[in-house]
Tab-separated table of C-alpha atoms in Angstrom:
chain	number	residue	atom	x	y	z
P	1	MET	CA	-5.044	8.898	-18.885
P	2	GLY	CA	-7.446	11.742	-19.611
P	3	PRO	CA	-6.866	15.393	-18.721
P	4	LEU	CA	-3.526	16.019	-17.090
P	5	SER	CA	-3.177	17.224	-13.520
P	6	PRO	CA	-0.293	19.611	-12.747
P	7	THR	CA	1.684	16.678	-11.351
P	8	ARG	CA	1.111	14.535	-14.431
P	9	THR	CA	1.998	17.425	-16.751
P	10	MET	CA	5.215	18.016	-14.866
P	11	ARG	CA	6.192	14.378	-15.318
P	12	PHE	CA	6.101	14.737	-19.083
P	13	TRP	CA	8.926	17.277	-18.898
P	14	GLY	CA	11.319	14.367	-18.784
P	15	PRO	CA	11.917	10.994	-17.114
P	16	ARG	CA	10.210	10.386	-13.818
P	17	SER	CA	13.632	10.588	-12.219
P	18	LEU	CA	12.760	14.264	-11.975
P	19	GLY	CA	10.877	13.178	-8.885
P	20	VAL	CA	14.121	12.000	-7.290
P	21	ALA	CA	15.388	15.562	-7.047
P	22	LEU	CA	12.110	17.444	-7.024
P	23	GLY	CA	11.816	17.663	-3.264
P	24	VAL	CA	14.913	19.790	-3.015
P	25	PHE	CA	13.579	22.520	-5.294
P	26	MET	CA	9.916	22.775	-4.268
P	27	THR	CA	8.244	24.402	-1.289
P	28	ILE	CA	5.472	22.780	0.682
P	29	GLY	CA	2.977	25.263	-0.715
P	30	PHE	CA	3.790	24.213	-4.264
P	31	ALA	CA	3.669	20.527	-3.301
P	32	LEU	CA	0.156	20.889	-1.935
P	33	GLN	CA	-0.941	22.611	-5.126
P	34	LEU	CA	0.041	19.504	-7.076
P	35	TRP	CA	-2.941	17.590	-5.686
P	36	GLY	CA	-6.117	17.639	-7.649
P	37	GLY	CA	-6.746	18.033	-11.334
P	38	PRO	CA	-9.821	16.913	-13.273
P	39	PHE	CA	-10.995	13.329	-13.100
P	40	GLN	CA	-12.907	11.172	-15.517
P	41	ARG	CA	-16.440	9.944	-14.805
P	42	LEU	CA	-16.850	6.260	-13.998
P	43	PRO	CA	-19.142	4.174	-16.178
P	44	LYS	CA	-22.240	3.032	-14.324
P	45	LEU	CA	-22.106	-0.431	-12.754
P	46	GLN	CA	-24.841	-2.784	-13.962
P	47	LEU	CA	-25.304	-6.048	-12.077
P	48	ARG	CA	-26.818	-8.110	-14.886
P	49	HIS	CA	-24.955	-11.125	-13.455
P	50	PRO	CA	-22.852	-11.078	-10.246
P	51	TRP	CA	-19.590	-11.901	-11.950
P	52	ALA	CA	-20.102	-10.103	-15.255
P	53	PRO	CA	-18.066	-6.924	-15.854
P	54	SER	CA	-19.916	-3.721	-16.610
P	55	PRO	CA	-19.891	-2.686	-20.279
P	56	ARG	CA	-17.504	0.070	-21.264
P	57	PRO	CA	-18.981	3.155	-22.879
P	58	ALA	CA	-18.988	3.069	-26.679
P	59	SER	CA	-16.456	5.908	-26.821
P	60	PRO	CA	-14.402	5.887	-23.614
P	61	SER	CA	-13.095	9.301	-22.666
P	62	CYS	CA	-9.720	7.916	-21.581
P	63	PRO	CA	-7.788	4.683	-22.083
P	64	PRO	CA	-7.257	2.479	-19.004
P	65	GLN	CA	-3.875	2.917	-17.351
P	66	GLN	CA	-1.942	-0.364	-17.351
P	67	ARG	CA	1.519	0.677	-16.184
P	68	LEU	CA	1.306	0.585	-12.414
P	69	VAL	CA	3.657	0.816	-9.433
P	70	PHE	CA	1.970	-0.092	-6.144
P	71	LEU	CA	3.987	0.278	-2.954
P	72	LYS	CA	2.566	-2.530	-0.830
P	73	THR	CA	2.865	-1.231	2.712
P	74	HIS	CA	2.613	-3.622	5.656
P	75	LYS	CA	-0.566	-4.250	7.687
P	76	SER	CA	-2.532	-1.540	5.843
P	77	GLY	CA	-5.022	-3.474	3.748
P	78	SER	CA	-2.487	-3.737	0.939
P	79	SER	CA	-3.082	-7.456	0.349
P	80	SER	CA	-6.626	-6.646	-0.761
P	81	VAL	CA	-5.282	-4.091	-3.236
P	82	LEU	CA	-2.703	-6.622	-4.420
P	83	SER	CA	-5.511	-9.110	-5.069
P	84	LEU	CA	-7.320	-6.764	-7.436
P	85	LEU	CA	-4.052	-5.989	-9.257
P	86	HIS	CA	-3.337	-9.697	-9.614
P	87	ARG	CA	-6.816	-10.286	-11.042
P	88	TYR	CA	-6.741	-7.298	-13.388
P	89	GLY	CA	-3.310	-8.143	-14.770
P	90	ASP	CA	-4.116	-11.831	-15.073
P	91	ARG	CA	-7.384	-11.112	-16.882
P	92	HIS	CA	-5.770	-8.653	-19.322
P	93	GLY	CA	-2.586	-10.604	-19.996
P	94	LEU	CA	-0.263	-8.053	-18.373
P	95	ARG	CA	3.266	-8.865	-17.222
P	96	PHE	CA	4.247	-8.479	-13.577
P	97	ALA	CA	7.653	-7.520	-12.244
P	98	LEU	CA	7.998	-10.445	-9.832
P	99	PRO	CA	10.464	-11.206	-7.044
P	100	ALA	CA	12.362	-14.470	-7.121
P	101	ARG	CA	10.418	-15.532	-4.022
P	102	TYR	CA	7.756	-13.339	-2.416
P	103	GLN	CA	9.469	-10.052	-1.556
P	104	PHE	CA	12.101	-7.836	-3.177
P	105	GLY	CA	14.809	-8.324	-0.565
P	106	TYR	CA	12.820	-6.551	2.148
P	107	PRO	CA	13.803	-4.875	4.493
P	108	ARG	CA	16.635	-3.794	2.223
P	109	LEU	CA	15.909	-1.067	-0.295
P	110	PHE	CA	14.481	-2.252	-3.596
P	111	GLN	CA	17.015	-3.187	-6.254
P	112	ALA	CA	16.102	-3.717	-9.908
P	113	SER	CA	18.368	-6.744	-10.025
P	114	ARG	CA	15.926	-8.581	-7.739
P	115	VAL	CA	13.196	-8.564	-10.411
P	116	LYS	CA	12.931	-11.934	-12.066
P	117	GLY	CA	13.730	-11.691	-15.763
P	118	HIS	CA	14.889	-8.078	-15.543
P	119	HIS	CA	17.589	-6.954	-17.951
P	120	PRO	CA	19.048	-3.424	-17.832
P	121	GLN	CA	17.431	-1.155	-20.401
P	122	GLY	CA	19.478	0.225	-23.247
P	123	GLY	CA	18.595	2.686	-25.988
P	124	ASP	CA	14.903	2.609	-26.912
P	125	THR	CA	14.262	-0.845	-25.492
P	126	GLN	CA	10.675	-1.185	-24.250
P	127	PHE	CA	10.036	-1.859	-20.570
P	128	PRO	CA	8.787	-5.461	-20.446
P	129	PHE	CA	6.632	-5.124	-17.312
P	130	HIS	CA	3.245	-3.556	-16.668
P	131	ILE	CA	2.799	-3.929	-12.905
P	132	LEU	CA	5.212	-3.765	-9.971
P	133	CYS	CA	3.278	-4.475	-6.779
P	134	HIS	CA	4.933	-6.881	-4.312
P	135	HIS	CA	6.518	-6.070	-0.956
P	136	MET	CA	9.551	-3.816	-1.126
P	137	ARG	CA	11.150	-0.891	0.624
P	138	PHE	CA	10.627	1.869	-1.905
P	139	ASN	CA	13.643	3.055	-3.881
P	140	LEU	CA	12.597	5.322	-6.752
P	141	LYS	CA	15.898	5.341	-8.582
P	142	GLU	CA	15.894	1.544	-8.863
P	143	VAL	CA	12.148	1.326	-9.564
P	144	LEU	CA	12.718	3.534	-12.618
P	145	GLN	CA	15.131	0.916	-13.937
P	146	VAL	CA	12.176	-1.482	-14.135
P	147	MET	CA	9.101	0.651	-14.801
P	148	PRO	CA	8.566	3.587	-17.184
P	149	SER	CA	8.483	7.068	-15.684
P	150	ASP	CA	4.855	7.675	-16.688
P	151	SER	CA	3.597	4.691	-14.682
P	152	PHE	CA	0.839	5.359	-12.152
P	153	PHE	CA	2.433	5.330	-8.678
P	154	PHE	CA	0.176	4.650	-5.700
P	155	SER	CA	0.160	3.190	-2.195
P	156	ILE	CA	-1.984	2.872	0.941
P	157	VAL	CA	-1.669	4.115	4.535
P	158	ARG	CA	-3.464	3.234	7.764
P	159	ASP	CA	-4.016	4.928	11.100
P	160	PRO	CA	-0.867	4.058	13.127
P	161	ALA	CA	-3.049	3.174	16.122
P	162	ALA	CA	-4.783	0.378	14.206
P	163	LEU	CA	-1.577	-0.572	12.380
P	164	ALA	CA	0.276	-0.967	15.699
P	165	ARG	CA	-2.292	-3.494	16.952
P	166	SER	CA	-2.083	-5.531	13.775
P	167	ALA	CA	1.718	-5.366	13.589
P	168	PHE	CA	2.159	-6.384	17.238
P	169	SER	CA	0.015	-9.468	16.729
P	170	TYR	CA	1.532	-10.400	13.374
P	171	TYR	CA	5.206	-9.620	13.987
P	172	LYS	CA	5.572	-10.439	17.689
P	173	SER	CA	7.891	-13.333	16.909
P	174	THR	CA	9.810	-11.292	14.318
P	175	SER	CA	10.500	-8.025	16.129
P	176	SER	CA	12.851	-8.212	19.116
P	177	ALA	CA	11.063	-5.243	20.696
P	178	PHE	CA	7.641	-6.851	20.399
P	179	ARG	CA	8.941	-10.239	21.488
P	180	LYS	CA	10.288	-8.823	24.758
P	181	SER	CA	7.052	-7.039	25.627
P	182	PRO	CA	4.149	-8.923	27.278
P	183	SER	CA	1.510	-6.791	25.528
P	184	LEU	CA	1.087	-3.840	23.193
P	185	ALA	CA	-0.137	-1.732	26.107
P	186	ALA	CA	3.045	-2.526	28.042
P	187	PHE	CA	5.178	-1.761	25.018
P	188	LEU	CA	3.546	1.622	24.339
P	189	ALA	CA	3.628	2.577	28.018
P	190	ASN	CA	7.438	2.490	27.895
P	191	PRO	CA	8.611	1.603	24.367
P	192	ARG	CA	12.249	2.524	24.936
P	193	ALA	CA	12.518	-0.256	27.500
P	194	PHE	CA	12.041	-2.753	24.640
P	195	TYR	CA	13.017	-0.966	21.435
P	196	ARG	CA	16.396	0.049	20.081
P	197	PRO	CA	17.046	1.477	16.609
P	198	GLY	CA	18.445	-1.184	14.324
P	199	GLY	CA	17.301	-4.067	16.522
P	200	ARG	CA	16.430	-7.301	14.758
P	201	GLY	CA	13.080	-6.861	13.039
P	202	ASP	CA	12.403	-3.630	14.908
P	203	HIS	CA	11.517	-1.683	11.779
P	204	TYR	CA	8.126	-3.339	12.367
P	205	ALA	CA	7.892	-1.728	15.813
P	206	ARG	CA	8.138	1.959	14.956
P	207	ASN	CA	7.153	4.113	11.945
P	208	LEU	CA	6.681	1.119	9.652
P	209	LEU	CA	4.948	3.166	6.939
P	210	TRP	CA	7.759	5.732	6.860
P	211	PHE	CA	10.229	2.856	6.569
P	212	ASP	CA	8.296	1.180	3.732
P	213	PHE	CA	8.172	4.447	1.781
P	214	GLY	CA	11.985	4.397	1.813
P	215	LEU	CA	12.263	7.719	3.610
P	216	PRO	CA	15.301	8.557	5.729
P	217	PHE	CA	14.963	8.836	9.489
P	218	PRO	CA	15.914	11.798	11.692
P	219	PRO	CA	19.318	11.461	13.351
P	220	GLU	CA	17.817	10.661	16.755
P	221	MET	CA	15.984	7.634	15.321
P	222	ARG	CA	18.920	6.039	13.526
P	223	ALA	CA	20.793	2.997	14.719
P	224	LYS	CA	23.836	3.778	16.834
P	225	LYS	CA	27.254	2.784	15.523
P	226	GLY	CA	28.380	-0.540	16.844
P	227	ASN	CA	24.857	-1.889	17.230
P	228	PRO	CA	25.195	-5.588	16.446
P	229	HIS	CA	21.884	-5.549	14.555
P	230	SER	CA	22.483	-2.392	12.572
P	231	SER	CA	22.703	-4.446	9.394
P	232	ARG	CA	19.003	-5.199	9.737
P	233	ASN	CA	18.311	-1.584	8.837
P	234	PRO	CA	20.576	-1.405	5.773
P	235	HIS	CA	21.532	1.628	3.703
P	236	PRO	CA	20.898	4.249	6.410
P	237	HIS	CA	20.027	7.551	4.778
P	238	GLN	CA	21.675	10.827	5.592
P	239	MET	CA	19.662	13.998	5.934
P	240	HIS	CA	21.221	15.511	2.812
P	241	VAL	CA	20.409	12.490	0.631
P	242	LEU	CA	16.991	12.050	-0.919
P	243	PRO	CA	15.162	8.888	0.104
P	244	SER	CA	15.851	6.758	-2.907
P	245	GLY	CA	19.441	7.687	-3.509
P	246	ALA	CA	19.897	10.585	-5.893
P	247	GLY	CA	23.023	12.102	-7.404
P	248	PRO	CA	25.187	15.058	-6.395
P	249	ARG	CA	22.481	17.583	-7.405
P	250	VAL	CA	20.541	16.823	-4.227
P	251	ARG	CA	20.167	19.617	-1.684
P	252	THR	CA	18.124	20.069	1.454
P	253	LEU	CA	15.091	22.219	2.020
P	254	ASP	CA	15.378	25.424	3.980
P	255	PRO	CA	16.011	24.265	7.584
P	256	ASN	CA	14.132	27.340	8.806
P	257	ALA	CA	10.921	26.273	7.061
P	258	LEU	CA	7.955	26.060	9.406
P	259	PHE	CA	5.689	23.098	9.942
P	260	HIS	CA	1.973	23.791	10.070
P	261	PRO	CA	-0.165	20.984	11.582
P	262	ILE	CA	-2.377	19.523	8.870
P	263	SER	CA	-6.088	19.207	9.538
P	264	THR	CA	-7.708	15.804	9.217
P	265	VAL	CA	-11.048	15.808	7.406
P	266	VAL	CA	-13.502	13.179	8.651
P	267	HIS	CA	-16.951	13.114	7.058
P	268	GLY	CA	-16.684	16.807	6.295
P	269	ASN	CA	-15.536	17.798	9.804
P	270	ILE	CA	-12.093	19.353	10.154
P	271	GLN	CA	-10.010	18.074	13.065
P	272	THR	CA	-6.693	19.823	13.650
P	273	PRO	CA	-4.321	18.027	16.017
P	274	SER	CA	-2.513	20.121	18.548
P	275	PRO	CA	1.300	20.389	18.336
P	276	ALA	CA	1.525	18.454	21.587
P	277	SER	CA	-0.505	15.546	20.213
P	278	VAL	CA	1.401	15.456	16.930
P	279	ASN	CA	4.923	15.818	18.367
P	280	LEU	CA	6.517	15.521	14.967
P	281	GLY	CA	10.078	16.336	15.909
P	282	SER	CA	12.042	17.957	13.101
P	283	SER	CA	9.297	19.853	11.276
P	284	SER	CA	11.313	20.805	8.194
P	285	PHE	CA	12.536	17.223	7.903
P	286	ILE	CA	8.986	15.882	7.882
P	287	GLN	CA	7.566	18.438	5.485
P	288	TRP	CA	10.473	17.699	3.157
P	289	GLY	CA	9.547	13.993	3.188
P	290	LEU	CA	5.860	14.682	2.557
P	291	ALA	CA	6.659	17.066	-0.300
P	292	TRP	CA	8.874	14.433	-1.890
P	293	LEU	CA	6.121	11.801	-1.652
P	294	ASP	CA	3.639	14.224	-3.212
P	295	SER	CA	5.991	14.641	-6.150
P	296	VAL	CA	6.221	10.878	-6.740
P	297	PHE	CA	2.877	9.271	-5.886
P	298	ASP	CA	-0.236	9.914	-7.956
P	299	LEU	CA	-2.587	8.628	-5.266
P	300	VAL	CA	-2.350	7.289	-1.716
P	301	LEU	CA	-5.306	5.266	-0.485
P	302	VAL	CA	-6.476	5.334	3.136
P	303	ALA	CA	-7.398	2.018	4.748
P	304	GLU	CA	-10.067	3.553	6.979
P	305	TYR	CA	-11.864	4.736	3.834
P	306	PHE	CA	-11.043	1.707	1.736
P	307	ASP	CA	-14.091	1.643	-0.520
P	308	GLU	CA	-13.966	5.393	-1.116
P	309	SER	CA	-10.289	4.992	-1.997
P	310	LEU	CA	-11.091	2.217	-4.485
P	311	VAL	CA	-13.619	4.412	-6.284
P	312	LEU	CA	-11.007	7.172	-6.617
P	313	LEU	CA	-8.445	4.616	-7.799
P	314	ALA	CA	-10.756	3.282	-10.520
P	315	ASP	CA	-11.470	6.850	-11.601
P	316	ALA	CA	-7.805	7.830	-11.732
P	317	LEU	CA	-6.892	4.690	-13.707
P	318	CYS	CA	-9.910	4.985	-16.017
P	319	TRP	CA	-10.932	1.458	-15.008
P	320	ASP	CA	-14.445	0.092	-14.682
P	321	LEU	CA	-15.712	0.044	-11.125
P	322	ASP	CA	-15.954	-3.755	-11.435
P	323	ASP	CA	-12.163	-3.883	-11.739
P	324	VAL	CA	-11.703	-2.800	-8.115
P	325	VAL	CA	-14.448	-4.961	-6.565
P	326	GLY	CA	-13.059	-7.832	-4.517
P	327	PHE	CA	-12.783	-9.485	-1.106
P	328	MET	CA	-10.572	-8.592	1.833
P	329	HIS	CA	-7.339	-10.599	2.035
P	330	ASN	CA	-4.869	-11.333	4.831
P	331	ALA	CA	-7.402	-10.177	7.433
P	332	GLN	CA	-6.822	-11.450	10.973
P	333	ALA	CA	-9.541	-13.121	13.023
P	334	GLY	CA	-10.947	-10.672	15.565
P	335	GLY	CA	-9.599	-7.816	13.483
P	336	GLU	CA	-9.378	-4.310	14.870
P	337	GLN	CA	-12.816	-2.787	14.486
P	338	GLY	CA	-13.698	0.741	15.486
P	339	LEU	CA	-10.098	1.797	15.963
P	340	SER	CA	-9.885	4.386	13.215
P	341	VAL	CA	-9.854	8.132	13.662
P	342	ALA	CA	-13.447	8.285	12.456
P	343	ASN	CA	-14.742	5.994	15.244
P	344	ASN	CA	-12.510	7.196	18.057
P	345	GLY	CA	-15.471	8.514	20.050
P	346	GLY	CA	-16.833	5.013	20.770
P	347	LEU	CA	-13.666	3.713	22.406
P	348	THR	CA	-12.977	3.161	26.082
P	349	VAL	CA	-10.644	5.531	27.902
P	350	GLU	CA	-7.974	2.820	27.857
P	351	ASP	CA	-8.263	2.337	24.104
P	352	GLN	CA	-8.152	6.073	23.498
P	353	GLN	CA	-4.998	6.287	25.591
P	354	LEU	CA	-3.491	3.368	23.664
P	355	ASN	CA	-4.311	5.096	20.367
P	356	ALA	CA	-2.710	8.331	21.511
P	357	ARG	CA	0.446	6.534	22.623
P	358	ALA	CA	0.642	4.540	19.376
P	359	ARG	CA	0.387	7.717	17.297
P	360	ALA	CA	2.942	9.541	19.441
P	361	TRP	CA	5.431	6.651	19.231
P	362	ASN	CA	4.857	6.304	15.489
P	363	ASN	CA	4.987	10.067	14.970
P	364	LEU	CA	6.352	9.934	11.422
P	365	ASP	CA	3.627	7.511	10.394
P	366	TRP	CA	1.036	9.771	12.016
P	367	ALA	CA	2.326	12.685	9.931
P	368	LEU	CA	2.005	10.525	6.796
P	369	TYR	CA	-1.483	9.430	7.737
P	370	VAL	CA	-2.774	12.915	8.538
P	371	HIS	CA	-1.288	14.286	5.304
P	372	PHE	CA	-2.702	11.619	3.006
P	373	ASN	CA	-6.036	11.494	4.806
P	374	ARG	CA	-6.375	15.181	4.058
P	375	SER	CA	-5.358	14.754	0.419
P	376	LEU	CA	-7.858	11.896	0.002
P	377	TRP	CA	-10.725	14.056	1.217
P	378	THR	CA	-9.613	16.890	-1.028
P	379	ARG	CA	-9.938	14.502	-3.958
P	380	ILE	CA	-13.321	13.331	-2.684
P	381	GLU	CA	-14.541	16.923	-2.693
P	382	GLN	CA	-13.319	17.312	-6.275
P	383	TYR	CA	-14.954	14.028	-7.281
P	384	GLY	CA	-18.246	14.975	-5.630
P	385	GLN	CA	-19.624	13.622	-2.348
P	386	LYS	CA	-22.987	12.496	-3.760
P	387	ARG	CA	-21.371	10.918	-6.785
P	388	LEU	CA	-18.918	9.102	-4.508
P	389	GLU	CA	-21.655	7.807	-2.209
P	390	LYS	CA	-23.496	6.366	-5.205
P	391	ALA	CA	-20.334	4.670	-6.553
P	392	VAL	CA	-19.464	3.240	-3.119
P	393	ALA	CA	-22.986	1.832	-2.771
P	394	GLU	CA	-22.655	0.165	-6.196
P	395	LEU	CA	-19.246	-1.255	-5.296
P	396	ARG	CA	-20.553	-2.713	-2.022
P	397	ALA	CA	-23.648	-4.146	-3.705
P	398	HIS	CA	-21.484	-5.891	-6.295
P	399	ARG	CA	-19.145	-7.224	-3.584
P	400	GLU	CA	-22.129	-8.609	-1.666
P	401	ALA	CA	-23.490	-10.242	-4.821
P	402	LEU	CA	-20.109	-11.847	-5.537
P	403	ALA	CA	-19.889	-13.124	-1.946
P	404	LYS	CA	-23.303	-14.781	-2.269
P	405	LEU	CA	-22.330	-16.280	-5.609
P	406	CYS	CA	-18.846	-17.508	-4.704
P	407	LEU	CA	-18.471	-18.131	-0.993
P	408	VAL	CA	-19.599	-20.741	1.470
P	409	GLY	CA	-21.233	-18.725	4.215
P	410	GLY	CA	-20.825	-15.552	2.167
P	411	GLU	CA	-17.811	-14.415	4.222
P	412	ALA	CA	-14.223	-15.104	5.302
P	413	LEU	CA	-13.740	-18.236	7.432
P	414	ASP	CA	-11.317	-19.697	9.940
P	415	PRO	CA	-8.434	-21.335	8.041
P	416	LYS	CA	-9.071	-24.677	9.802
P	417	TYR	CA	-12.075	-25.153	7.510
P	418	ILE	CA	-10.088	-24.517	4.307
P	419	THR	CA	-8.789	-27.836	3.001
P	420	ASP	CA	-7.922	-26.726	-0.537
P	421	ARG	CA	-4.307	-25.572	-0.338
P	422	ARG	CA	-4.799	-23.297	-3.347
P	423	PHE	CA	-7.055	-21.082	-1.244
P	424	ARG	CA	-5.641	-21.469	2.272
P	425	PRO	CA	-3.867	-18.254	3.306
P	426	PHE	CA	-0.384	-18.398	4.758
P	427	GLN	CA	-0.518	-18.422	8.566
P	428	PHE	CA	1.910	-16.201	10.429
P	429	GLY	CA	1.857	-14.487	13.810
P	430	SER	CA	-0.419	-15.134	16.773
P	431	ALA	CA	-3.751	-14.337	15.078
P	432	LYS	CA	-5.402	-16.579	12.506
P	433	VAL	CA	-5.472	-15.245	8.942
P	434	LEU	CA	-8.923	-15.754	7.457
P	435	GLY	CA	-9.642	-17.185	4.021
P	436	TYR	CA	-12.453	-18.361	1.768
P	437	ILE	CA	-14.165	-21.569	0.611
P	438	LEU	CA	-15.833	-21.686	-2.777
P	439	ARG	CA	-19.391	-22.905	-3.182
P	440	SER	CA	-19.843	-26.060	-5.214
P	441	GLY	CA	-21.834	-26.293	-8.412
P	442	LEU	CA	-20.516	-23.099	-10.001
P	443	SER	CA	-20.521	-22.792	-13.776
P	444	PRO	CA	-17.065	-22.942	-15.416
P	445	GLN	CA	-17.121	-19.188	-16.004
P	446	ASP	CA	-18.188	-18.424	-12.425
P	447	GLN	CA	-15.649	-20.926	-11.094
P	448	GLU	CA	-12.794	-19.181	-12.889
P	449	GLU	CA	-13.772	-15.726	-11.660
P	450	CYS	CA	-14.468	-16.862	-8.108
P	451	GLU	CA	-11.110	-18.648	-7.921
P	452	ARG	CA	-9.394	-15.397	-8.897
P	453	LEU	CA	-11.267	-13.573	-6.152
P	454	VAL	CA	-10.332	-15.954	-3.314
P	455	THR	CA	-6.776	-16.970	-4.247
P	456	PRO	CA	-4.371	-15.664	-1.541
P	457	GLU	CA	-1.494	-13.437	-2.542
P	458	LEU	CA	1.305	-15.998	-2.263
P	459	GLN	CA	-0.482	-18.644	-4.306
P	460	TYR	CA	-1.508	-16.034	-6.889
P	461	LYS	CA	2.092	-14.877	-7.172
P	462	ASP	CA	3.114	-18.493	-7.833
P	463	LYS	CA	0.404	-18.752	-10.480
P	464	LEU	CA	1.602	-15.592	-12.243
P	465	ASP	CA	5.210	-16.757	-11.971
P	466	ALA	CA	4.381	-20.070	-13.651
P	467	LYS	CA	2.455	-18.218	-16.343
P	468	GLN	CA	5.324	-15.833	-17.136
P	469	PHE	CA	8.155	-18.316	-16.581
P	470	PRO	CA	6.713	-21.770	-17.395
P	471	PRO	CA	8.663	-24.528	-15.638
P	472	THR	CA	10.203	-27.174	-17.854
P	473	VAL	CA	8.779	-29.866	-15.549
P	474	PRO	CA	5.437	-29.445	-13.706
P	475	LEU	CA	6.125	-28.638	-10.053
P	476	PRO	CA	3.729	-29.143	-7.112
P	477	LEU	CA	2.655	-26.079	-5.129
P	478	LYS	CA	5.001	-25.602	-2.176
P	479	THR	CA	3.738	-23.708	0.852
P	480	SER	CA	5.889	-25.079	3.651
P	481	LYS	CA	8.612	-22.437	3.377
P	482	LEU	CA	6.694	-19.369	2.326
P	483	LEU	CA	8.047	-16.036	3.478
P	484	SER	CA	5.829	-13.828	5.606
P	485	PRO	CA	3.903	-11.279	3.506
């Protein structure tokens, strides 16, 4: 892994379960100091052939990390990250911790028993899996039953304003709050007219990122007793219990601790939200949650700076830049463009108002986003802005070359044109999910690599499942009863 950051060094003091209780002993100041540490230089990308991987240096300065835990958050570009993990693991013969179907019992908290082929560890038994990356509600204590404590933990967040648009379109039939509302604008104008804590599928309607990270909710956001749908938000956390269920050593942070609004850094410009715009509620509660996440996750990507995030990910994992080059997956037709913090100035007054309301309603997610956006740009400064710009340009050039090599039209297409079921993405929600068609006449080597690049997440999971757990009798691919990703 190369030189150790303070966080990585701390994890070698003992099992990663230290992170379960770490939040109760650290201050926010110490948590922020954990970010950073030296990074390894990426090998230069050389496009000798569009599909060919770049050569590794003769004497690599660090071995590639191959024990990975990726928290796949919803509607945040996580399917594209999942695709590169699928391809990397498949190419290198790594074993995935797979769910029996397509999710680990979501929206319930992750349980190790839901991993296919998992057997409780005893003594010095080796962990059999390299990558845990499919949809779950994060539960560190149970994750550590499956993955070693020195695994690389990472995730991805997205601006709640853009996430709300995507979630409303995708989960309108799933969330009772969304289903009752005629439009997202109507919902955000008066969300409490449609939403109730614990309502069926309503974890999709408010603070979805916070929910996916397995963090507890403030008392005012919890389901009321007697709510007939309270079981849809299982295992409600109490304020004195750490998010993933720790033992009796758990304590709370100082309730008198102050919350200081965190500045967002966008292209080198610092933007500090006002307390009124942030409206974060219980400040000590939120800073406790952020400190805990800092103690657990090595890196959190930001969807609005996806390519920059991929460069930092490759650097942190000591992977070649080629390993993180791929196509977007699970993107909706007419996707939300220009809705990020960085492009807020070009929006209409109505869109700006909608963004503000979405961030206020999803206030916990906004706190997460602001925090990890800041930490991403801190890492960018450490990596070097010029160096990053060069790496991002190389990544995009390689992606464009692969698109020209592999894809009909060189881009994602309406699913009605995709007749090969192996490459047709699962359709869910009101918007069409785009996919890809491979060009004909590819060489066998190009065909294999291009198929990896365009295979949707559900079909790729089935492929990995069949590889790890070969069926006794060949079974046809079944897509009629796929769960929503």
